[in-house]
Tab-separated table of C-alpha atoms and ligand atoms in Angstrom:
chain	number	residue	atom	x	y	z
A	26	UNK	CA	19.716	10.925	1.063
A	27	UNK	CA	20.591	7.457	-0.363
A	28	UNK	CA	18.057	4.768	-0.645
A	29	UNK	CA	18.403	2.447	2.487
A	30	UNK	CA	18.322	-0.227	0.175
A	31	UNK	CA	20.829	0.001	-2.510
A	32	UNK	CA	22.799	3.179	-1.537
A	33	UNK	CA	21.265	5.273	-4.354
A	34	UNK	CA	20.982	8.869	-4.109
A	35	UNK	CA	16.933	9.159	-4.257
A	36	UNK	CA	14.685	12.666	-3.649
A	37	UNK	CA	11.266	13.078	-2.548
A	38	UNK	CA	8.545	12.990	-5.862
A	39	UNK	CA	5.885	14.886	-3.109
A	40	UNK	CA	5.592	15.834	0.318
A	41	UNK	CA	3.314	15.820	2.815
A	42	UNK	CA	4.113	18.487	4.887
A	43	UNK	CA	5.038	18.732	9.302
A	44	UNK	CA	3.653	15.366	10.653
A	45	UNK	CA	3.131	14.233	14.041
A	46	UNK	CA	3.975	10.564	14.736
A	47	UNK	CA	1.376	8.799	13.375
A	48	UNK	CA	0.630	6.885	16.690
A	49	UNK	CA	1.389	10.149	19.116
A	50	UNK	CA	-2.066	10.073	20.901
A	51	UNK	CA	-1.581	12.840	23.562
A	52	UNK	CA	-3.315	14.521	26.085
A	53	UNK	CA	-3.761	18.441	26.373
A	54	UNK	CA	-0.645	18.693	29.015
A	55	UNK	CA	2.040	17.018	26.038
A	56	UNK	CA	0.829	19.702	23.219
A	57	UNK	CA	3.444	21.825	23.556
A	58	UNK	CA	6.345	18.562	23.528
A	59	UNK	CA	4.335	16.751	20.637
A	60	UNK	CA	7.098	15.777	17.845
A	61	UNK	CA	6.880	16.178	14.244
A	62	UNK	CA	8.871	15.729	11.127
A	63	UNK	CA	8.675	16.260	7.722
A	64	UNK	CA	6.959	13.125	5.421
A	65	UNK	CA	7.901	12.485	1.932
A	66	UNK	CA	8.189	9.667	-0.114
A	67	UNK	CA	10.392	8.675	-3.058
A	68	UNK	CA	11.211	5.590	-4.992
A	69	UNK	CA	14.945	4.350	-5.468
A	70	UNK	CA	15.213	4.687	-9.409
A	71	UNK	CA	17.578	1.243	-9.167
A	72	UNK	CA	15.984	-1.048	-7.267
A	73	UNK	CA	12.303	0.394	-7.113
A	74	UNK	CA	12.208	0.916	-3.341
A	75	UNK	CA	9.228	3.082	-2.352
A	76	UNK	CA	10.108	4.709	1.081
A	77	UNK	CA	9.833	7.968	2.636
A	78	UNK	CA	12.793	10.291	3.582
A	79	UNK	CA	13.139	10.685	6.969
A	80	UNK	CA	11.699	8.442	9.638
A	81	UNK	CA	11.605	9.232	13.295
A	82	UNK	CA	13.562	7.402	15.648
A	83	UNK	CA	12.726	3.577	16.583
A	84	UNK	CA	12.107	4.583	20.279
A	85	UNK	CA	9.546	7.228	20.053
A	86	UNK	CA	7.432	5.088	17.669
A	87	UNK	CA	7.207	1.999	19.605
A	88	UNK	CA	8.095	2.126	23.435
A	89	UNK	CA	5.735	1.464	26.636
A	90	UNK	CA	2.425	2.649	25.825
A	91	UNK	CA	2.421	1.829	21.748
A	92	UNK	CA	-1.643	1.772	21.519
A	93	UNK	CA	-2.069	-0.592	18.560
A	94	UNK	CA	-3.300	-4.012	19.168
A	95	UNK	CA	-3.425	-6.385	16.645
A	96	UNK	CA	-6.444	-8.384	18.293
A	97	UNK	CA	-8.582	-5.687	18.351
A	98	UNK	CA	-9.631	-6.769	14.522
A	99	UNK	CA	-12.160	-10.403	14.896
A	100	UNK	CA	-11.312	-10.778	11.425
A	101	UNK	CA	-7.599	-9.953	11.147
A	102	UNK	CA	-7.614	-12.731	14.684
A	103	UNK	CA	-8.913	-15.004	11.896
A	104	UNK	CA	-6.405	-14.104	9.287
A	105	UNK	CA	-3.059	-14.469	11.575
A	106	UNK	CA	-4.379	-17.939	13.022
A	107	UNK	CA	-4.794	-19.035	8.944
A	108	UNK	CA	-1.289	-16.944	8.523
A	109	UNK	CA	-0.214	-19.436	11.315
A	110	UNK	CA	-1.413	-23.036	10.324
A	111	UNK	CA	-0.174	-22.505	6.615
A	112	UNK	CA	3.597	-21.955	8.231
A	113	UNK	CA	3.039	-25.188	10.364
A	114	UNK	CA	1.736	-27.431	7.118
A	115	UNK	CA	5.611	-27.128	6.355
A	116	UNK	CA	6.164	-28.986	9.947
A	117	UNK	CA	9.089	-25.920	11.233
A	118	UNK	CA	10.680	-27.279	14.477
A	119	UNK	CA	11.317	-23.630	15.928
A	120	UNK	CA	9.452	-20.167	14.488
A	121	UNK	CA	10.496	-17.044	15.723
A	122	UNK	CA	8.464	-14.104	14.677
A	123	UNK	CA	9.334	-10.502	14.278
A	124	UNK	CA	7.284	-8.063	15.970
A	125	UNK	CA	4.812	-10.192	17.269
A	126	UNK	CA	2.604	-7.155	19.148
A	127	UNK	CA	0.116	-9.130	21.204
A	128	UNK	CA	0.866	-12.628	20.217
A	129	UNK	CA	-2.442	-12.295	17.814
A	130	UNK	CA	-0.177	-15.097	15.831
A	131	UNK	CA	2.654	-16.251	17.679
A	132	UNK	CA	-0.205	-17.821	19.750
A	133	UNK	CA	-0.453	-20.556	17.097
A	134	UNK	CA	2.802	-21.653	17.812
A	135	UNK	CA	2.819	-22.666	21.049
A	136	UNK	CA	2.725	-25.933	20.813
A	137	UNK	CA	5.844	-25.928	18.897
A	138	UNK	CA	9.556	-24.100	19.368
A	139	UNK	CA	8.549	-20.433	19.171
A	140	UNK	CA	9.758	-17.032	20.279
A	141	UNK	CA	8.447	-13.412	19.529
A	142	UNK	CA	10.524	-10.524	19.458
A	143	UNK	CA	8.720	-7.349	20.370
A	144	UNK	CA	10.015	-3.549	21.129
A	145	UNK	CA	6.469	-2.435	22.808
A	146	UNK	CA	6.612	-3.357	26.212
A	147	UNK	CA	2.829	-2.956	26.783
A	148	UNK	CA	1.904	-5.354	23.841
A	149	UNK	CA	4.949	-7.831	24.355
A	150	UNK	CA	3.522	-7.910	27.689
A	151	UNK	CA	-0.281	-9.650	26.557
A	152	UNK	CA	1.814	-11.942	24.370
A	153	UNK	CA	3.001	-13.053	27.760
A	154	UNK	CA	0.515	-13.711	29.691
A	155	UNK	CA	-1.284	-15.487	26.686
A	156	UNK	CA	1.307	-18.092	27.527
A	157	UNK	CA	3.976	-17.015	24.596
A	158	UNK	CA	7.725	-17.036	24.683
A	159	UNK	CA	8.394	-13.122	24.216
A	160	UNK	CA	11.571	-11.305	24.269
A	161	UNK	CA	10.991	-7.592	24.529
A	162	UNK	CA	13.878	-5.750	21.735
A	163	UNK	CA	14.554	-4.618	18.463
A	164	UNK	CA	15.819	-7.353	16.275
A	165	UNK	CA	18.653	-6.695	14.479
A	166	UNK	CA	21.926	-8.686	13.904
A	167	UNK	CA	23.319	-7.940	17.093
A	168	UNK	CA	20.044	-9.444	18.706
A	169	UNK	CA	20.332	-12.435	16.406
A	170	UNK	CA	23.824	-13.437	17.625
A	171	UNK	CA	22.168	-13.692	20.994
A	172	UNK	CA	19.647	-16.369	19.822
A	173	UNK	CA	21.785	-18.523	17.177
A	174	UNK	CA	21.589	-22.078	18.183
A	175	UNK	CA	18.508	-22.448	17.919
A	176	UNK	CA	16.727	-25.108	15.324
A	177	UNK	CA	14.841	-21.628	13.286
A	178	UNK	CA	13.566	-23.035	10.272
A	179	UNK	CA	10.962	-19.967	9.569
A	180	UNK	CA	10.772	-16.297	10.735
A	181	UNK	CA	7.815	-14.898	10.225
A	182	UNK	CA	6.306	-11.329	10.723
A	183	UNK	CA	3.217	-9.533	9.494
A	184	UNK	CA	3.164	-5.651	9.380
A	185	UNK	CA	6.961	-5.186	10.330
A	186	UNK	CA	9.506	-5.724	7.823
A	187	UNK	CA	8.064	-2.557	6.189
A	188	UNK	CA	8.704	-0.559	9.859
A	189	UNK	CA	12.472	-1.417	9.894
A	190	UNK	CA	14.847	1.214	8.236
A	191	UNK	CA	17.582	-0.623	8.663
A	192	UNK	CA	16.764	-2.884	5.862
A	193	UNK	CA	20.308	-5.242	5.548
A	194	UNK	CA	20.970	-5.068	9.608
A	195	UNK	CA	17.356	-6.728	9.556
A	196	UNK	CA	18.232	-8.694	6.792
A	197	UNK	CA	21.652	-9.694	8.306
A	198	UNK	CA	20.354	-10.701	11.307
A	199	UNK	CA	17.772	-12.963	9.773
A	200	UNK	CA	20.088	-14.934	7.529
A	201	UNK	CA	21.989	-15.349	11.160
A	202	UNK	CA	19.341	-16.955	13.088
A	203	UNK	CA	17.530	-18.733	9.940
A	204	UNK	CA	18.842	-22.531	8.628
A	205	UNK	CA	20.439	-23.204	5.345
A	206	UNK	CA	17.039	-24.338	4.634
A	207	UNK	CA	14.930	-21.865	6.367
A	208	UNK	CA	12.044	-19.461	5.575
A	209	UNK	CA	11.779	-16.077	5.908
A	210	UNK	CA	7.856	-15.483	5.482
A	211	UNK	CA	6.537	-12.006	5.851
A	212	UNK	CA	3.724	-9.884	4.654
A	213	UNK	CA	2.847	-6.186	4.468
A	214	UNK	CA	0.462	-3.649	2.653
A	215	UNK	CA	1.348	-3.806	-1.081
A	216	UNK	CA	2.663	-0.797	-2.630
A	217	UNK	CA	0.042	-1.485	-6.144
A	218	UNK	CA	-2.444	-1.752	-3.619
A	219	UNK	CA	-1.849	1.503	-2.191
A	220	UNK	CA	-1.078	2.923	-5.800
A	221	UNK	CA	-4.513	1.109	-7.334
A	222	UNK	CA	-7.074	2.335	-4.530
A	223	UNK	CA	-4.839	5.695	-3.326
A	224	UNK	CA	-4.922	4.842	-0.101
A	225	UNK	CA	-2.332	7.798	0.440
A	226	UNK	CA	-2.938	7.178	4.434
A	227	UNK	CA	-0.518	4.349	4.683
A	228	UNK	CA	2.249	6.342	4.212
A	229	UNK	CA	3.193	7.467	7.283
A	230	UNK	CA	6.287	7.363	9.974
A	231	UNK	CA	6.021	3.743	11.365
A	232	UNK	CA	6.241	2.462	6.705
A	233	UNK	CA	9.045	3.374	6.297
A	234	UNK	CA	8.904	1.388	3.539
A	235	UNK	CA	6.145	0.262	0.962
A	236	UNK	CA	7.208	-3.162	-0.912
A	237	UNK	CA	6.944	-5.065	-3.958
A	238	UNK	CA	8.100	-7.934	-5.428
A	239	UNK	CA	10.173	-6.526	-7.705
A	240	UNK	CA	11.386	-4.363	-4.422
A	241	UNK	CA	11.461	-7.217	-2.181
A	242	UNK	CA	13.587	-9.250	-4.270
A	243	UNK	CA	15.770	-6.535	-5.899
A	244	UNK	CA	16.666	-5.677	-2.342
A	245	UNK	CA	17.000	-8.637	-0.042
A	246	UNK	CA	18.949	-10.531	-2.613
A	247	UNK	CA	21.507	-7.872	-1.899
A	248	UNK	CA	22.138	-9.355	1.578
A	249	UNK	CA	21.722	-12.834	0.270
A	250	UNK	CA	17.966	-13.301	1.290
A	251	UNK	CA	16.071	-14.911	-2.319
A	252	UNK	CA	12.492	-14.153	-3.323
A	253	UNK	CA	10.906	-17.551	-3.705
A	254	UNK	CA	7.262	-16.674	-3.738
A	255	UNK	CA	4.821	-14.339	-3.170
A	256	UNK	CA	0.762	-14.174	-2.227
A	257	UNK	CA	-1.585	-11.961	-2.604
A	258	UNK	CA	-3.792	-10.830	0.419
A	259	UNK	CA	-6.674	-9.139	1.274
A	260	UNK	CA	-5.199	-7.589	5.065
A	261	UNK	CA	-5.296	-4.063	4.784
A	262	UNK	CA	-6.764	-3.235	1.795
A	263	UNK	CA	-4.467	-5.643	-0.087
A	264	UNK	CA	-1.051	-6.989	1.720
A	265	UNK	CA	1.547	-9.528	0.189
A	266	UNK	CA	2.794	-12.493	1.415
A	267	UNK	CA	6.601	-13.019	0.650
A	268	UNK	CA	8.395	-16.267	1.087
A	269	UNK	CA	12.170	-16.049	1.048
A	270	UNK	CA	15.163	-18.457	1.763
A	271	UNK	CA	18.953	-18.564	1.585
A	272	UNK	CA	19.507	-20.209	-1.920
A	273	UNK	CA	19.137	-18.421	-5.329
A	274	UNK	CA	16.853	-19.441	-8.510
A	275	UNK	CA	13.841	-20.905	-6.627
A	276	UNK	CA	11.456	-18.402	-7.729
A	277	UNK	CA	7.982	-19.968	-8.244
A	278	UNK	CA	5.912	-18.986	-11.729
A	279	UNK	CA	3.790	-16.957	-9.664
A	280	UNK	CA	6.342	-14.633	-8.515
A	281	UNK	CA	7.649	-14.651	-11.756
A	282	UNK	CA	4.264	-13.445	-12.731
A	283	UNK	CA	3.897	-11.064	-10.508
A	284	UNK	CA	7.328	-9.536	-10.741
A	285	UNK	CA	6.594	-9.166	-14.754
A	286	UNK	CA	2.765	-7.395	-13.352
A	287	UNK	CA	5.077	-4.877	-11.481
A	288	UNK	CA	6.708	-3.103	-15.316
A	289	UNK	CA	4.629	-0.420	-13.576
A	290	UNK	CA	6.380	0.425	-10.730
A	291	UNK	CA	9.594	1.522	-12.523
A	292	UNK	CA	8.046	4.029	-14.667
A	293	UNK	CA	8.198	7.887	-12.828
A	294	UNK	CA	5.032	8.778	-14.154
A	295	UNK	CA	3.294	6.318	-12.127
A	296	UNK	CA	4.693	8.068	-9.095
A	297	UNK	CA	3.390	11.448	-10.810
A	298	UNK	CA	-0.054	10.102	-11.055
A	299	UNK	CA	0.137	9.026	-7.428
A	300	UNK	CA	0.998	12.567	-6.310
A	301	UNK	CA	-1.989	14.154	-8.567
A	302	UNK	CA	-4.549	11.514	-7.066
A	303	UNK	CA	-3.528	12.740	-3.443
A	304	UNK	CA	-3.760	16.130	-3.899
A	305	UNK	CA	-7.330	15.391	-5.572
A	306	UNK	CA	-8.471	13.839	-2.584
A	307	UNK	CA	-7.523	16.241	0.055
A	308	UNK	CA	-9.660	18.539	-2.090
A	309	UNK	CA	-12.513	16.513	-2.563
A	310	UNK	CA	-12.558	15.310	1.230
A	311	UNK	CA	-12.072	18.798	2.746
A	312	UNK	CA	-15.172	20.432	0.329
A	313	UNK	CA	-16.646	16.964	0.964
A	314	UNK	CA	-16.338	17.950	5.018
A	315	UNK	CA	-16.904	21.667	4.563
A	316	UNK	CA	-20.329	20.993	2.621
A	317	UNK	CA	-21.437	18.515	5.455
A	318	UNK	CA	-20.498	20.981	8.544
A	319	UNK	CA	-20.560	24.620	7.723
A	320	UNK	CA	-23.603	24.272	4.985
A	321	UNK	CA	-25.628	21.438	5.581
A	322	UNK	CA	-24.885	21.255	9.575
A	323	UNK	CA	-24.140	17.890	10.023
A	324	UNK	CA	-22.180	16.542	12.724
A	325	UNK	CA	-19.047	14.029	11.294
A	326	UNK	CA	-17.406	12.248	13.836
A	327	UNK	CA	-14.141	9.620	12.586
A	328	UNK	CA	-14.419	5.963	12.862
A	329	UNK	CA	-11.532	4.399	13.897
A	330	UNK	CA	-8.450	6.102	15.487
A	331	UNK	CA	-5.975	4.423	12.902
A	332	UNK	CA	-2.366	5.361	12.440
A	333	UNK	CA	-3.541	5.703	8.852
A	334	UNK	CA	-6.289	8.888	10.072
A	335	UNK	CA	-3.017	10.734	11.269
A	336	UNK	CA	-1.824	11.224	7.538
A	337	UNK	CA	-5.328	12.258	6.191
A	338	UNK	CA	-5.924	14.702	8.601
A	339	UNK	CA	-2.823	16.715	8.917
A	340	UNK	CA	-2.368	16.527	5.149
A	341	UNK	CA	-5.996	17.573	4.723
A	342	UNK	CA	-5.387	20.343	7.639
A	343	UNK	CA	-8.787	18.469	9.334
A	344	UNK	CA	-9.208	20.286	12.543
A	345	UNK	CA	-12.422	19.938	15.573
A	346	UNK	CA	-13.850	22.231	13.864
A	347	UNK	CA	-14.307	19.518	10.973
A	348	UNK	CA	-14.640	16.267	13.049
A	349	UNK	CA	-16.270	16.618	16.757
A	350	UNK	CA	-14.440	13.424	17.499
A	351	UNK	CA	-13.199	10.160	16.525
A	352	UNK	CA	-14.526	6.825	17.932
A	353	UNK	CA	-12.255	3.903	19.541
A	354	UNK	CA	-12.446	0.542	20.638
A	355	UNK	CA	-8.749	0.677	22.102
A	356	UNK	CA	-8.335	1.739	25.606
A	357	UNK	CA	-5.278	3.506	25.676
A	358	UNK	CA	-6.312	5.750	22.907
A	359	UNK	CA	-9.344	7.069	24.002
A	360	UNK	CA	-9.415	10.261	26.408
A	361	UNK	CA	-6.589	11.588	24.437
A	362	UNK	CA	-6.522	13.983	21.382
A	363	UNK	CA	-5.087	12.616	17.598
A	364	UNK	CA	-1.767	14.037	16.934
A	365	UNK	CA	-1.217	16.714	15.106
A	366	UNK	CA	-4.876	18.380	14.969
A	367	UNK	CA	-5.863	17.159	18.390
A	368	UNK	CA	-9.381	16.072	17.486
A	369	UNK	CA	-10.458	14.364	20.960
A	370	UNK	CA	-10.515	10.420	20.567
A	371	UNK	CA	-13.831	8.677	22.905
A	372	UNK	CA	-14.896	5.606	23.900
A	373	UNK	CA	-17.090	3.669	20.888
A	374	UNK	CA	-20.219	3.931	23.478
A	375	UNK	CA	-19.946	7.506	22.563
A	376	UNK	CA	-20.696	6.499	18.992
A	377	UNK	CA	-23.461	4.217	19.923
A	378	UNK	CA	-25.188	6.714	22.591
A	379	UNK	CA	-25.126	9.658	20.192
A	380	UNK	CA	-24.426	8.458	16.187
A	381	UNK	CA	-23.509	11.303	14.087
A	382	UNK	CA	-25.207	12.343	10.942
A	383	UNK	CA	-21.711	11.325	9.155
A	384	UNK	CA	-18.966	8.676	10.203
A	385	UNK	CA	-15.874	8.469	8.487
A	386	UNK	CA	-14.197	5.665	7.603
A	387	UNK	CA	-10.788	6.001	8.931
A	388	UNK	CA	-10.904	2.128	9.877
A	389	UNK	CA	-11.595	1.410	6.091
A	390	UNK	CA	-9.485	-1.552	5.912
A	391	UNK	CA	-11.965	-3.346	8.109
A	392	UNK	CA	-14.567	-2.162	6.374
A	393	UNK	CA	-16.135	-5.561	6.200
A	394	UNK	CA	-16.527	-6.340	9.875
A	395	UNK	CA	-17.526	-2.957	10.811
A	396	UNK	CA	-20.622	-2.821	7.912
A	397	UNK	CA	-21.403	-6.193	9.551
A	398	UNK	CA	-21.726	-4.295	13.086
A	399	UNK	CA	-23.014	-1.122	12.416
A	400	UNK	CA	-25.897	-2.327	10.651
A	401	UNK	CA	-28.145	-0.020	12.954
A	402	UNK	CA	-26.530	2.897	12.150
A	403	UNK	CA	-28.881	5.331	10.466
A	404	UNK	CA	-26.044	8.059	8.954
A	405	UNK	CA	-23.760	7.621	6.008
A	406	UNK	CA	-20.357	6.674	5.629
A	407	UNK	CA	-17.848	9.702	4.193
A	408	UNK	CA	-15.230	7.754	2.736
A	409	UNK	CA	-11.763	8.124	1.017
A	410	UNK	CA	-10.725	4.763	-0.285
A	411	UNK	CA	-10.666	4.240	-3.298
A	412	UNK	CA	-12.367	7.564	-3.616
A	413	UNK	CA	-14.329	10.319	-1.780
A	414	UNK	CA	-17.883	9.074	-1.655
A	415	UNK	CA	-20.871	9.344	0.693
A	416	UNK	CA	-22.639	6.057	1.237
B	528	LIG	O1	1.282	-1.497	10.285
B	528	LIG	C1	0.522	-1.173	11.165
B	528	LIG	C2	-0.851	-1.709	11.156
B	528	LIG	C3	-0.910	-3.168	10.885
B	528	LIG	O2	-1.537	-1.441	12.335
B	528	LIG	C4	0.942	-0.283	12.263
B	528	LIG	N1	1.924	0.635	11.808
B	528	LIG	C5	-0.112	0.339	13.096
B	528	LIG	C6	-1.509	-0.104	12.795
B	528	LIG	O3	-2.054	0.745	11.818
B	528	LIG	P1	-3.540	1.333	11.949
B	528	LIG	O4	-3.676	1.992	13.269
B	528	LIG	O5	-3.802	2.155	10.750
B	528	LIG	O6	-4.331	-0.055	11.935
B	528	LIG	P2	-5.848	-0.420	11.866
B	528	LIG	O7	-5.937	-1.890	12.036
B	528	LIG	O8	-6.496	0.111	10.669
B	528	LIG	O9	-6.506	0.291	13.134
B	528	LIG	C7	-7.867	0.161	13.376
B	528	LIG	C8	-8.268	1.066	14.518
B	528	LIG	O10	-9.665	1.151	14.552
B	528	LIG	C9	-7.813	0.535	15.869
B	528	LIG	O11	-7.478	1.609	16.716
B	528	LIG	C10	-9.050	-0.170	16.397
B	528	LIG	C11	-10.161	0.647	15.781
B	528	LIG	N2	-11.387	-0.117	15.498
B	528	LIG	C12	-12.594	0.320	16.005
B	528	LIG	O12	-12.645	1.358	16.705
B	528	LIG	N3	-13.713	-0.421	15.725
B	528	LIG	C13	-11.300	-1.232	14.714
B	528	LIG	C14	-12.418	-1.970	14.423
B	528	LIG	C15	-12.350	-3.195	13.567
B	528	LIG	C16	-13.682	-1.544	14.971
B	528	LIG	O13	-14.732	-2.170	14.741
């Protein structure tokens, strides 16, 4: 396998084992069809690209009934429309933005030139009738030459640069549609972040890839698209914010900074230590869970059907037996079973109407605005980021 980068022969430094697709909610009748594949990550050893080895295909990831919606978070609502207004201070005539899922952002921009691009038909759909300019696709270059002529001073995306495998088709087709003087502004979890906290649940099928700078820029300038900048940001338990453009050398100090804050990132051993940390969690959690349920007899129920829970349950071999269900605010997931280890996924009323003794955290990147709302909730929190502890 070659990194999808840099062309780099790369290998796996740990695996994960048979996963499901990490958004494959399914009821009892699809069992026997359910998909899997095998998840491992590695890290290009020339330009530093963390991404995992094989990646399901585009289409059975996100298609008709994708169930994530980005509004279902009050606070990350907050965080796109601030996401939104800082793009517009630099006055763009026309933004087009990259997976735009319900038009949570690409809302702000209606008042301006603005089109989404969006493969899920269900979520491209709300964008729609929220009164937002939404073609339903995959971008890639092909798709750009379709929408050239345009005045596109910034692209933008949140969350989706980091689902793309085909890294310089993407990039291609962005340098196609952008100005001379456009900006390509994205953000996505931080690999540090994930390394710092191991929060080993955000690598699953729909990341392919988990940036850096030093990643970002070591492999977009390949395909002539320059780091300029980057910010940091809290979004799932620490995102960054990249800005970059079409000319060379206009790196700010602060990504200069933060590129020489990366040395880290290049050494193996960090990897190493990565691995280790995982495989001390799954122990800790699954004694953690066994010690709840088959001594003390408490009832643990998840919180928060996240792509992220699909990872820490397989990998942790978490079965019913461990977690009598996991609570939902989305629709579409609930009545179904989490793929994989088919835990049954209800309605959060069921979580109000009959609290557990235990919840755990799957949802821990809104960890914030759920403390604020379950403040009547007598149990304690099991969770696994930034380590196993009962609160
Ligand atoms: O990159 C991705 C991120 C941005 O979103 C995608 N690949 C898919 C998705 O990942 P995720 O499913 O891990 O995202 P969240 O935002 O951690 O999912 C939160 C889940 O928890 C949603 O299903 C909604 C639910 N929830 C809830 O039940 N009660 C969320 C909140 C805030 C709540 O109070």
């Amino acid at each position: 396998m070659k990194c999808r980068a840099c062309n780099t022969p790369i290998e796996p430094f740990m695996s994960f084992g048979r996963m499901p697709l990490a958004n494959g909610f399914l009821t009892a009748e699809q069992i026997p069809t359910e998909e899997f594949y095998n998840l491992a990550p590695a890290v290009c050893p020339q330009c530093s690209l963390f991404q995992i080895m094989e990646q399901p295909m585009p289409d059975r990831m996100f298609h008709s009934q994708y169930p994530y919606y980005t509004s279902n978070s009050m606070a990350m609502q907050k965080h796109f429309e601030a996401f939104a207004n800082k793009v517009k201070e630099r006055d763009p005539l026309f933004v087009i933005e990259l997976g735009c899922n319900d038009g949570t952002m690409l809302r702000h921009f209606k008042d301006i030139g603005h089109l989404g691009i969006e493969p899920a038909a269900n979520v491209a759909k709300v964008a729609i009738e929220r009164g937002c300019n939404v073609i339903q696709g995959f971008f890639d270059h092909k798709f750009a030459q379709s929408i050239i002529g345009s005045d596109v001073n910034a692209v933008v995306a949140a969350n989706v640069i980091c689902h793309v495998a085909d890294l310089p088709d993407l990039a291609a087709g962005v340098r196609a549609v952008l100005k001379d003087d456009g900006l390509f502004i994205f953000e996505e979890p931080y690999l540090p972040a994930m390394l710092n906290r191991n929060s080993f649940d955000q690598v699953y099928d729909e990341h392919v890839f988990m940036f850096s700078a030093s990643s970002v820029r070591n492999a977009f300038s390949r395909y002539g698209l320059y780091l300029m900048d980057c910010e940091p940001q809290w979004a799932h338990g620490g995102s960054m914010r990249y800005t970059l453009g079409k000319q060379r050398d206009r790196m700010t100090d602060r990504a200069v900074d933060r590129l020489l804050l990366e040395a880290v990132l290049h050494q193996p051993g960090t990897y190493q230590q990565f691995k280790q940390n995982v495989e001390r969690a799954k122990q800790q959690l699954r004694s953690t869970i066994i010690g709840l349920t088959k001594i003390s007899q408490k009832r643990v129920v998840g919180y928060g059907a996240t792509s992220k829970s699909t990872t820490v349950l397989n990998y942790c071999e978490l079965t019913p037996d461990d977690i009598e269900y996991i609570s939902d605010t989305t629709p579409i997931k609930q009545g179904k079973l989490s793929p994989g280890v088919h835990i049954p996924v209800k309605p959060y009323s069921e979580f109000q109407n009959n609290p557990p003794d235990v919840a755990l955290l799957f949802a821990w990147n809104h960890r914030e605005e759920i403390m604020a709302k379950e403040t009547g909730f007598a149990g304690k929190w099991l969770n696994y980021v930034p380590g196993v502890s009962l609160t």
